[in-house]
């Protein structure tokens, strides 16, 4: 096939050289900087030809974007979350949405447990204690065991289950709330189900593992924080938008909860003068749950393969709206 007869795809994600070569053998690639709108960046002929987009969460694919790309078949997100894409609009437009589930569970679970231990053992405060020379004036304050404490998981998908496994191995009691009971996890003795309010009330550490969607946006706020113990910590490695951030900051400032470990915020990147940055009972990370060399490589491999499969007419491994694929297969 000549380069011009290859299907046109936009790449808006960091692509290792070997993967780029693999993609270039089967597609004509147009690079669009991450976060930039493909519809607004491409010229009319490119928009008309475009069949696939490989992008990160920074690229917003909404209804108007989809309407401007008449031949688009697939948006392959280099992330497990897909709140940057209007999935119902994509489904209406017969555009398949793909993501990267499974390959990042362990890395995100590692970071979740890292934040939990950091909070329980005051590791950030301990680092400052040593660096500032306070150690010479006496021992550091005592901290708390995590063993025997209760970890509440809001959301029991792949990542929640991985966190549950690790927390059980560390001797924690794990409880969870989810739309449906996870009978396998209960049978394995990983976690026990609780109603939502009971989860907030009983947890010593409450960790969030739900996706961001119109129905979960700002679902955690003043009411939920007031249910929590004043000694409890809140951990979020999912999406900042699931929390009412102003109400969380108020709860952290007024001692309604003891502290928080946050990898995600409503505004990312978080500006250095944001109120969260001045709270000493908060440990912050820069949305790095999946950001290890090995995990990001596995994610981009899967995202690129999803794109190639969808463009080439093979069923991709990870589809968010498989109805689009099934409808296409039924027609063929
Ligand atoms: C995801 O995959 O959704 C992560 O949040 C991106 O790091």
XYZ file of N, CA and C and ligand atoms in Angstrom, residues 57 78-81 100 104 238-239 287 290 296 299, ligand 1:
46
model
N -5.354 11.547 28.279
C -6.511 12.165 28.927
C -6.574 13.669 28.687
N -4.885 6.454 25.941
C -3.687 5.951 26.633
C -3.910 6.178 28.132
N -4.907 5.502 28.677
C -5.317 5.638 30.082
C -6.437 4.634 30.306
N -6.629 4.256 31.560
C -7.790 3.408 31.835
C -9.036 4.267 31.972
N -8.877 5.478 32.555
C -10.005 6.401 32.686
C -10.330 6.990 31.321
N -7.079 1.281 28.563
C -5.971 0.377 28.946
C -6.186 -0.266 30.322
N -2.331 -1.404 34.597
C -1.830 -0.411 35.560
C -2.321 -0.649 36.987
N -7.893 8.247 42.120
C -8.806 7.984 40.995
C -8.920 9.222 40.103
N -9.817 10.144 40.442
C -9.959 11.409 39.717
C -10.353 12.487 40.718
N -0.408 13.177 39.893
C -1.140 12.207 39.052
C -0.157 11.205 38.423
N 0.041 5.630 37.567
C 0.498 4.641 36.583
C 1.866 5.017 36.005
N 3.813 2.359 32.068
C 3.470 3.225 30.931
C 3.769 2.520 29.604
N 0.963 0.209 28.976
C -0.242 0.967 28.591
C -0.179 1.418 27.140
C -5.497 6.411 33.939
O -5.008 5.522 33.221
O -6.687 6.701 33.927
C -4.550 7.124 34.807
O -5.173 7.985 35.670
C -3.580 7.864 33.930
O -2.413 7.915 34.603
